[in-house]
mmCIF file with all atom_site columns, C-alpha atoms in Angstrom:
data_model
loop_
_atom_site.group_PDB
_atom_site.id
_atom_site.type_symbol
_atom_site.label_atom_id
_atom_site.label_alt_id
_atom_site.label_comp_id
_atom_site.label_asym_id
_atom_site.label_entity_id
_atom_site.label_seq_id
_atom_site.pdbx_PDB_ins_code
_atom_site.Cartn_x
_atom_site.Cartn_y
_atom_site.Cartn_z
_atom_site.occupancy
_atom_site.B_iso_or_equiv
_atom_site.pdbx_formal_charge
_atom_site.auth_seq_id
_atom_site.auth_comp_id
_atom_site.auth_asym_id
_atom_site.auth_atom_id
_atom_site.pdbx_PDB_model_num
ATOM 1   C CA . MET X 1 1   ? -65.074 -0.223  -25.259 1.00 43.00 ? 13  MET X CA 1
ATOM 2   C CA . GLU X 1 2   ? -65.643 3.047   -26.445 1.00 41.00 ? 14  GLU X CA 1
ATOM 3   C CA . SER X 1 3   ? -63.376 6.230   -26.453 1.00 38.00 ? 15  SER X CA 1
ATOM 4   C CA . ALA X 1 4   ? -64.548 8.573   -23.777 1.00 41.00 ? 16  ALA X CA 1
ATOM 5   C CA . GLY X 1 5   ? -62.381 12.037  -25.360 1.00 40.00 ? 17  GLY X CA 1
ATOM 6   C CA . ALA X 1 6   ? -60.200 14.246  -22.966 1.00 41.00 ? 18  ALA X CA 1
ATOM 7   C CA . GLY X 1 7   ? -59.551 13.161  -19.597 1.00 46.00 ? 19  GLY X CA 1
ATOM 8   C CA . HIS X 1 8   ? -61.280 9.867   -19.927 1.00 47.00 ? 20  HIS X CA 1
ATOM 9   C CA . PRO X 1 9   ? -59.743 7.118   -20.859 1.00 45.00 ? 21  PRO X CA 1
ATOM 10  C CA . ALA X 1 10  ? -62.867 5.420   -21.614 1.00 46.00 ? 22  ALA X CA 1
ATOM 11  C CA . ALA X 1 11  ? -66.605 6.082   -21.209 1.00 57.00 ? 23  ALA X CA 1
ATOM 12  C CA . LEU X 1 12  ? -67.662 2.272   -21.538 1.00 78.00 ? 24  LEU X CA 1
ATOM 13  C CA . LEU X 1 13  ? -66.243 -0.685  -20.138 1.00 88.00 ? 25  LEU X CA 1
ATOM 14  C CA . ASP X 1 14  ? -67.618 -4.018  -21.269 1.00 88.00 ? 26  ASP X CA 1
ATOM 15  C CA . GLY X 1 15  ? -70.701 -2.894  -22.395 1.00 89.00 ? 27  GLY X CA 1
ATOM 16  C CA . ARG X 1 16  ? -71.540 -2.157  -18.866 1.00 93.00 ? 28  ARG X CA 1
ATOM 17  C CA . TYR X 1 17  ? -69.578 0.528   -16.785 1.00 96.00 ? 29  TYR X CA 1
ATOM 18  C CA . ALA X 1 18  ? -70.452 4.227   -17.447 1.00 95.00 ? 30  ALA X CA 1
ATOM 19  C CA . LEU X 1 19  ? -67.174 5.985   -16.515 1.00 94.00 ? 31  LEU X CA 1
ATOM 20  C CA . GLY X 1 20  ? -67.406 8.749   -14.930 1.00 94.00 ? 32  GLY X CA 1
ATOM 21  C CA . GLU X 1 21  ? -65.217 11.331  -13.141 1.00 95.00 ? 33  GLU X CA 1
ATOM 22  C CA . CYS X 1 22  ? -61.188 10.342  -11.707 1.00 94.00 ? 34  CYS X CA 1
ATOM 23  C CA . ILE X 1 23  ? -61.476 10.296  -7.652  1.00 92.00 ? 35  ILE X CA 1
ATOM 24  C CA . GLY X 1 24  ? -58.266 8.501   -7.149  1.00 89.00 ? 36  GLY X CA 1
ATOM 25  C CA . GLU X 1 25  ? -54.978 7.886   -8.561  1.00 88.00 ? 37  GLU X CA 1
ATOM 26  C CA . GLY X 1 26  ? -52.274 5.497   -7.834  1.00 82.00 ? 38  GLY X CA 1
ATOM 27  C CA . GLY X 1 27  ? -48.885 4.094   -9.275  1.00 80.00 ? 39  GLY X CA 1
ATOM 28  C CA . MET X 1 28  ? -51.086 1.323   -10.080 1.00 83.00 ? 40  MET X CA 1
ATOM 29  C CA . ALA X 1 29  ? -54.199 2.513   -11.007 1.00 87.00 ? 41  ALA X CA 1
ATOM 30  C CA . ARG X 1 30  ? -56.760 5.156   -11.255 1.00 92.00 ? 42  ARG X CA 1
ATOM 31  C CA . VAL X 1 31  ? -60.080 5.158   -9.817  1.00 94.00 ? 43  VAL X CA 1
ATOM 32  C CA . TYR X 1 32  ? -63.327 6.172   -11.509 1.00 95.00 ? 44  TYR X CA 1
ATOM 33  C CA . ARG X 1 33  ? -66.503 6.664   -9.840  1.00 96.00 ? 45  ARG X CA 1
ATOM 34  C CA . ALA X 1 34  ? -68.916 4.814   -12.491 1.00 97.00 ? 46  ALA X CA 1
ATOM 35  C CA . GLU X 1 35  ? -72.360 3.742   -12.895 1.00 96.00 ? 47  GLU X CA 1
ATOM 36  C CA . ASP X 1 36  ? -73.318 0.172   -13.167 1.00 96.00 ? 48  ASP X CA 1
ATOM 37  C CA . ALA X 1 37  ? -75.985 -0.210  -15.982 1.00 93.00 ? 49  ALA X CA 1
ATOM 38  C CA . PHE X 1 38  ? -76.651 -3.617  -15.396 1.00 93.00 ? 50  PHE X CA 1
ATOM 39  C CA . LEU X 1 39  ? -77.476 -3.462  -11.699 1.00 94.00 ? 51  LEU X CA 1
ATOM 40  C CA . GLY X 1 40  ? -78.120 -0.035  -11.298 1.00 95.00 ? 52  GLY X CA 1
ATOM 41  C CA . ARG X 1 41  ? -75.725 1.250   -8.996  1.00 96.00 ? 53  ARG X CA 1
ATOM 42  C CA . THR X 1 42  ? -72.127 3.524   -8.701  1.00 97.00 ? 54  THR X CA 1
ATOM 43  C CA . VAL X 1 43  ? -69.325 2.293   -8.446  1.00 98.00 ? 55  VAL X CA 1
ATOM 44  C CA . ALA X 1 44  ? -66.178 2.762   -8.017  1.00 96.00 ? 56  ALA X CA 1
ATOM 45  C CA . ILE X 1 45  ? -63.552 1.240   -10.741 1.00 96.00 ? 57  ILE X CA 1
ATOM 46  C CA . LYS X 1 46  ? -59.992 0.797   -10.568 1.00 92.00 ? 58  LYS X CA 1
ATOM 47  C CA . LEU X 1 47  ? -58.654 0.996   -13.655 1.00 92.00 ? 59  LEU X CA 1
ATOM 48  C CA . ILE X 1 48  ? -55.290 -0.890  -13.780 1.00 88.00 ? 60  ILE X CA 1
ATOM 49  C CA . ARG X 1 49  ? -52.287 0.639   -15.868 1.00 84.00 ? 61  ARG X CA 1
ATOM 50  C CA . PRO X 1 50  ? -50.627 -1.699  -18.242 1.00 78.00 ? 62  PRO X CA 1
ATOM 51  C CA . GLY X 1 51  ? -47.056 -2.807  -16.623 1.00 67.00 ? 63  GLY X CA 1
ATOM 52  C CA . ILE X 1 52  ? -44.118 -2.668  -18.767 1.00 49.00 ? 64  ILE X CA 1
ATOM 53  C CA . ASP X 1 53  ? -43.284 -6.019  -17.095 1.00 55.00 ? 65  ASP X CA 1
ATOM 54  C CA . GLY X 1 54  ? -46.725 -7.490  -16.003 1.00 60.00 ? 66  GLY X CA 1
ATOM 55  C CA . ALA X 1 55  ? -45.972 -6.366  -12.572 1.00 62.00 ? 67  ALA X CA 1
ATOM 56  C CA . SER X 1 56  ? -49.280 -3.946  -12.001 1.00 62.00 ? 68  SER X CA 1
ATOM 57  C CA . SER X 1 57  ? -51.024 -7.011  -13.980 1.00 65.00 ? 69  SER X CA 1
ATOM 58  C CA . GLU X 1 58  ? -50.326 -9.398  -10.915 1.00 74.00 ? 70  GLU X CA 1
ATOM 59  C CA . ARG X 1 59  ? -50.747 -7.267  -8.273  1.00 72.00 ? 71  ARG X CA 1
ATOM 60  C CA . ALA X 1 60  ? -54.402 -6.467  -9.545  1.00 73.00 ? 72  ALA X CA 1
ATOM 61  C CA . HIS X 1 61  ? -54.816 -10.212 -9.722  1.00 77.00 ? 73  HIS X CA 1
ATOM 62  C CA . SER X 1 62  ? -53.284 -10.753 -6.206  1.00 79.00 ? 74  SER X CA 1
ATOM 63  C CA . GLU X 1 63  ? -55.919 -7.900  -4.842  1.00 77.00 ? 75  GLU X CA 1
ATOM 64  C CA . MET X 1 64  ? -58.144 -9.543  -6.487  1.00 80.00 ? 76  MET X CA 1
ATOM 65  C CA . ARG X 1 65  ? -58.076 -12.438 -4.681  1.00 83.00 ? 77  ARG X CA 1
ATOM 66  C CA . VAL X 1 66  ? -57.724 -10.832 -1.222  1.00 81.00 ? 78  VAL X CA 1
ATOM 67  C CA . LEU X 1 67  ? -60.896 -8.686  -1.648  1.00 81.00 ? 79  LEU X CA 1
ATOM 68  C CA . ALA X 1 68  ? -62.728 -11.454 -3.265  1.00 85.00 ? 80  ALA X CA 1
ATOM 69  C CA . SER X 1 69  ? -62.186 -13.589 0.032   1.00 85.00 ? 81  SER X CA 1
ATOM 70  C CA . LEU X 1 70  ? -62.323 -10.950 2.686   1.00 87.00 ? 82  LEU X CA 1
ATOM 71  C CA . ASN X 1 71  ? -65.890 -9.776  4.537   1.00 87.00 ? 83  ASN X CA 1
ATOM 72  C CA . HIS X 1 72  ? -65.910 -7.119  6.680   1.00 87.00 ? 84  HIS X CA 1
ATOM 73  C CA . PRO X 1 73  ? -68.010 -3.908  7.470   1.00 87.00 ? 85  PRO X CA 1
ATOM 74  C CA . SER X 1 74  ? -64.959 -1.176  7.476   1.00 88.00 ? 86  SER X CA 1
ATOM 75  C CA . LEU X 1 75  ? -63.566 -3.285  4.351   1.00 89.00 ? 87  LEU X CA 1
ATOM 76  C CA . VAL X 1 76  ? -64.508 -2.460  0.756   1.00 89.00 ? 88  VAL X CA 1
ATOM 77  C CA . THR X 1 77  ? -66.408 -4.978  -1.037  1.00 90.00 ? 89  THR X CA 1
ATOM 78  C CA . LEU X 1 78  ? -65.356 -6.564  -4.687  1.00 90.00 ? 90  LEU X CA 1
ATOM 79  C CA . PHE X 1 79  ? -68.044 -6.703  -7.032  1.00 94.00 ? 91  PHE X CA 1
ATOM 80  C CA . ASP X 1 80  ? -66.370 -7.587  -10.247 1.00 93.00 ? 92  ASP X CA 1
ATOM 81  C CA . ALA X 1 81  ? -63.515 -8.122  -11.760 1.00 91.00 ? 93  ALA X CA 1
ATOM 82  C CA . HIS X 1 82  ? -61.996 -7.961  -15.602 1.00 91.00 ? 94  HIS X CA 1
ATOM 83  C CA . LEU X 1 83  ? -58.677 -8.642  -16.119 1.00 87.00 ? 95  LEU X CA 1
ATOM 84  C CA . VAL X 1 84  ? -57.517 -10.080 -19.240 1.00 86.00 ? 96  VAL X CA 1
ATOM 85  C CA . PRO X 1 85  ? -54.043 -9.767  -20.572 1.00 81.00 ? 97  PRO X CA 1
ATOM 86  C CA . GLY X 1 86  ? -54.556 -7.535  -23.744 1.00 83.00 ? 98  GLY X CA 1
ATOM 87  C CA . GLN X 1 87  ? -57.487 -5.867  -22.874 1.00 85.00 ? 99  GLN X CA 1
ATOM 88  C CA . PRO X 1 88  ? -58.170 -2.941  -19.890 1.00 87.00 ? 100 PRO X CA 1
ATOM 89  C CA . GLU X 1 89  ? -57.931 -4.653  -16.914 1.00 88.00 ? 101 GLU X CA 1
ATOM 90  C CA . TYR X 1 90  ? -60.224 -3.368  -13.863 1.00 92.00 ? 102 TYR X CA 1
ATOM 91  C CA . LEU X 1 91  ? -61.602 -4.206  -10.879 1.00 91.00 ? 103 LEU X CA 1
ATOM 92  C CA . VAL X 1 92  ? -65.111 -2.965  -9.718  1.00 95.00 ? 104 VAL X CA 1
ATOM 93  C CA . MET X 1 93  ? -65.723 -1.950  -6.246  1.00 94.00 ? 105 MET X CA 1
ATOM 94  C CA . GLU X 1 94  ? -67.896 -0.362  -3.297  1.00 94.00 ? 106 GLU X CA 1
ATOM 95  C CA . LEU X 1 95  ? -67.819 3.315   -4.082  1.00 95.00 ? 107 LEU X CA 1
ATOM 96  C CA . VAL X 1 96  ? -67.217 4.769   -0.423  1.00 92.00 ? 108 VAL X CA 1
ATOM 97  C CA . GLU X 1 97  ? -69.173 8.184   -0.491  1.00 89.00 ? 109 GLU X CA 1
ATOM 98  C CA . GLY X 1 98  ? -66.867 9.748   2.078   1.00 88.00 ? 110 GLY X CA 1
ATOM 99  C CA . PRO X 1 99  ? -63.827 11.486  2.347   1.00 91.00 ? 111 PRO X CA 1
ATOM 100 C CA . SER X 1 100 ? -60.856 10.080  3.556   1.00 91.00 ? 112 SER X CA 1
ATOM 101 C CA . LEU X 1 101 ? -59.497 10.516  6.889   1.00 94.00 ? 113 LEU X CA 1
ATOM 102 C CA . ALA X 1 102 ? -56.221 12.606  5.291   1.00 94.00 ? 114 ALA X CA 1
ATOM 103 C CA . ASP X 1 103 ? -59.171 15.136  3.617   1.00 94.00 ? 115 ASP X CA 1
ATOM 104 C CA . ARG X 1 104 ? -60.982 14.872  6.984   1.00 92.00 ? 116 ARG X CA 1
ATOM 105 C CA . LEU X 1 105 ? -58.068 15.839  8.971   1.00 95.00 ? 117 LEU X CA 1
ATOM 106 C CA . ALA X 1 106 ? -56.871 18.619  6.387   1.00 96.00 ? 118 ALA X CA 1
ATOM 107 C CA . SER X 1 107 ? -60.882 20.162  6.694   1.00 95.00 ? 119 SER X CA 1
ATOM 108 C CA . GLY X 1 108 ? -61.885 19.666  10.253  1.00 90.00 ? 120 GLY X CA 1
ATOM 109 C CA . GLY X 1 109 ? -58.568 19.386  11.902  1.00 91.00 ? 121 GLY X CA 1
ATOM 110 C CA . ALA X 1 110 ? -57.909 16.731  14.809  1.00 93.00 ? 122 ALA X CA 1
ATOM 111 C CA . LEU X 1 111 ? -60.248 14.190  15.978  1.00 93.00 ? 123 LEU X CA 1
ATOM 112 C CA . THR X 1 112 ? -61.884 13.872  18.698  1.00 93.00 ? 124 THR X CA 1
ATOM 113 C CA . SER X 1 113 ? -60.802 11.704  21.697  1.00 95.00 ? 125 SER X CA 1
ATOM 114 C CA . GLU X 1 114 ? -64.042 9.823   21.045  1.00 93.00 ? 126 GLU X CA 1
ATOM 115 C CA . GLU X 1 115 ? -63.795 9.796   16.992  1.00 91.00 ? 127 GLU X CA 1
ATOM 116 C CA . ALA X 1 116 ? -60.305 8.415   17.161  1.00 94.00 ? 128 ALA X CA 1
ATOM 117 C CA . ALA X 1 117 ? -61.061 5.409   19.417  1.00 95.00 ? 129 ALA X CA 1
ATOM 118 C CA . GLN X 1 118 ? -64.089 4.507   17.161  1.00 92.00 ? 130 GLN X CA 1
ATOM 119 C CA . LEU X 1 119 ? -62.208 4.756   14.068  1.00 93.00 ? 131 LEU X CA 1
ATOM 120 C CA . GLY X 1 120 ? -59.004 3.169   15.919  1.00 94.00 ? 132 GLY X CA 1
ATOM 121 C CA . ALA X 1 121 ? -61.529 0.648   16.414  1.00 94.00 ? 133 ALA X CA 1
ATOM 122 C CA . GLU X 1 122 ? -62.582 -0.319  13.173  1.00 92.00 ? 134 GLU X CA 1
ATOM 123 C CA . LEU X 1 123 ? -59.643 -0.168  11.846  1.00 92.00 ? 135 LEU X CA 1
ATOM 124 C CA . ALA X 1 124 ? -57.920 -2.770  14.589  1.00 93.00 ? 136 ALA X CA 1
ATOM 125 C CA . GLU X 1 125 ? -61.192 -5.199  13.674  1.00 93.00 ? 137 GLU X CA 1
ATOM 126 C CA . ALA X 1 126 ? -60.453 -4.536  9.701   1.00 91.00 ? 138 ALA X CA 1
ATOM 127 C CA . LEU X 1 127 ? -56.978 -5.248  10.278  1.00 91.00 ? 139 LEU X CA 1
ATOM 128 C CA . HIS X 1 128 ? -57.661 -8.382  12.274  1.00 93.00 ? 140 HIS X CA 1
ATOM 129 C CA . VAL X 1 129 ? -59.663 -10.156 9.561   1.00 92.00 ? 141 VAL X CA 1
ATOM 130 C CA . VAL X 1 130 ? -56.918 -9.316  6.839   1.00 89.00 ? 142 VAL X CA 1
ATOM 131 C CA . HIS X 1 131 ? -53.928 -10.646 9.206   1.00 89.00 ? 143 HIS X CA 1
ATOM 132 C CA . THR X 1 132 ? -56.488 -13.401 10.090  1.00 90.00 ? 144 THR X CA 1
ATOM 133 C CA . ALA X 1 133 ? -56.568 -14.496 6.328   1.00 86.00 ? 145 ALA X CA 1
ATOM 134 C CA . GLY X 1 134 ? -52.450 -14.192 5.587   1.00 84.00 ? 146 GLY X CA 1
ATOM 135 C CA . VAL X 1 135 ? -52.412 -10.570 4.524   1.00 82.00 ? 147 VAL X CA 1
ATOM 136 C CA . VAL X 1 136 ? -50.354 -7.685  5.143   1.00 81.00 ? 148 VAL X CA 1
ATOM 137 C CA . HIS X 1 137 ? -51.697 -4.300  3.905   1.00 77.00 ? 149 HIS X CA 1
ATOM 138 C CA . ARG X 1 138 ? -48.545 -2.313  3.364   1.00 76.00 ? 150 ARG X CA 1
ATOM 139 C CA . ASP X 1 139 ? -49.675 0.890   2.894   1.00 81.00 ? 151 ASP X CA 1
ATOM 140 C CA . ILE X 1 140 ? -52.042 1.650   5.565   1.00 87.00 ? 152 ILE X CA 1
ATOM 141 C CA . LYS X 1 141 ? -52.228 5.798   5.264   1.00 90.00 ? 153 LYS X CA 1
ATOM 142 C CA . PRO X 1 142 ? -55.014 8.740   6.468   1.00 93.00 ? 154 PRO X CA 1
ATOM 143 C CA . SER X 1 143 ? -55.465 8.753   2.252   1.00 90.00 ? 155 SER X CA 1
ATOM 144 C CA . ASN X 1 144 ? -56.313 5.292   2.453   1.00 88.00 ? 156 ASN X CA 1
ATOM 145 C CA . VAL X 1 145 ? -58.565 5.108   5.061   1.00 92.00 ? 157 VAL X CA 1
ATOM 146 C CA . LEU X 1 146 ? -62.028 5.734   3.609   1.00 92.00 ? 158 LEU X CA 1
ATOM 147 C CA . LEU X 1 147 ? -64.802 7.511   5.990   1.00 92.00 ? 159 LEU X CA 1
ATOM 148 C CA . SER X 1 148 ? -68.265 6.662   5.327   1.00 87.00 ? 160 SER X CA 1
ATOM 149 C CA . PRO X 1 149 ? -70.807 8.699   6.119   1.00 78.00 ? 161 PRO X CA 1
ATOM 150 C CA . ALA X 1 150 ? -73.264 7.164   8.673   1.00 69.00 ? 162 ALA X CA 1
ATOM 151 C CA . GLU X 1 151 ? -76.731 8.414   9.399   1.00 62.00 ? 163 GLU X CA 1
ATOM 152 C CA . GLY X 1 152 ? -76.692 9.963   13.197  1.00 58.00 ? 164 GLY X CA 1
ATOM 153 C CA . ARG X 1 153 ? -73.332 8.249   13.869  1.00 60.00 ? 165 ARG X CA 1
ATOM 154 C CA . ALA X 1 154 ? -69.903 8.786   13.608  1.00 63.00 ? 166 ALA X CA 1
ATOM 155 C CA . PRO X 1 155 ? -68.306 7.844   10.007  1.00 63.00 ? 167 PRO X CA 1
ATOM 156 C CA . ARG X 1 156 ? -67.309 4.232   9.370   1.00 67.00 ? 168 ARG X CA 1
#
């Protein structure tokens, strides 16, 4: 891994992923827009913050197993993972280009009843897939709902 300078923990991960801007952040990780040089596509890299007690790494392993086992158009796809103790740990996921639901509500106001019904149905389908797999999300909130733009239709 090469150093990137101020503001970026790394410019290149494993000779494959070129990190760009930070697009999200939580207690466990920072998410970066990145380019996969091997496959030539833009992805999201969730770079795990090292945990003093290893809790962050265990949560990342759990998230990796869950994401790898699920498949639904309204769930983010996991492409790759690197979870080796003592090295930078990260998950490589599908990049959703649209805003979060929180951003959409802040900039555009309330959803129409049609938009709310469509979004509610898609969220219910995705949660059904997740719950059927025995997983409870535990952090469903507007900032964690990403809206993917769709040509000629409401976002997914």
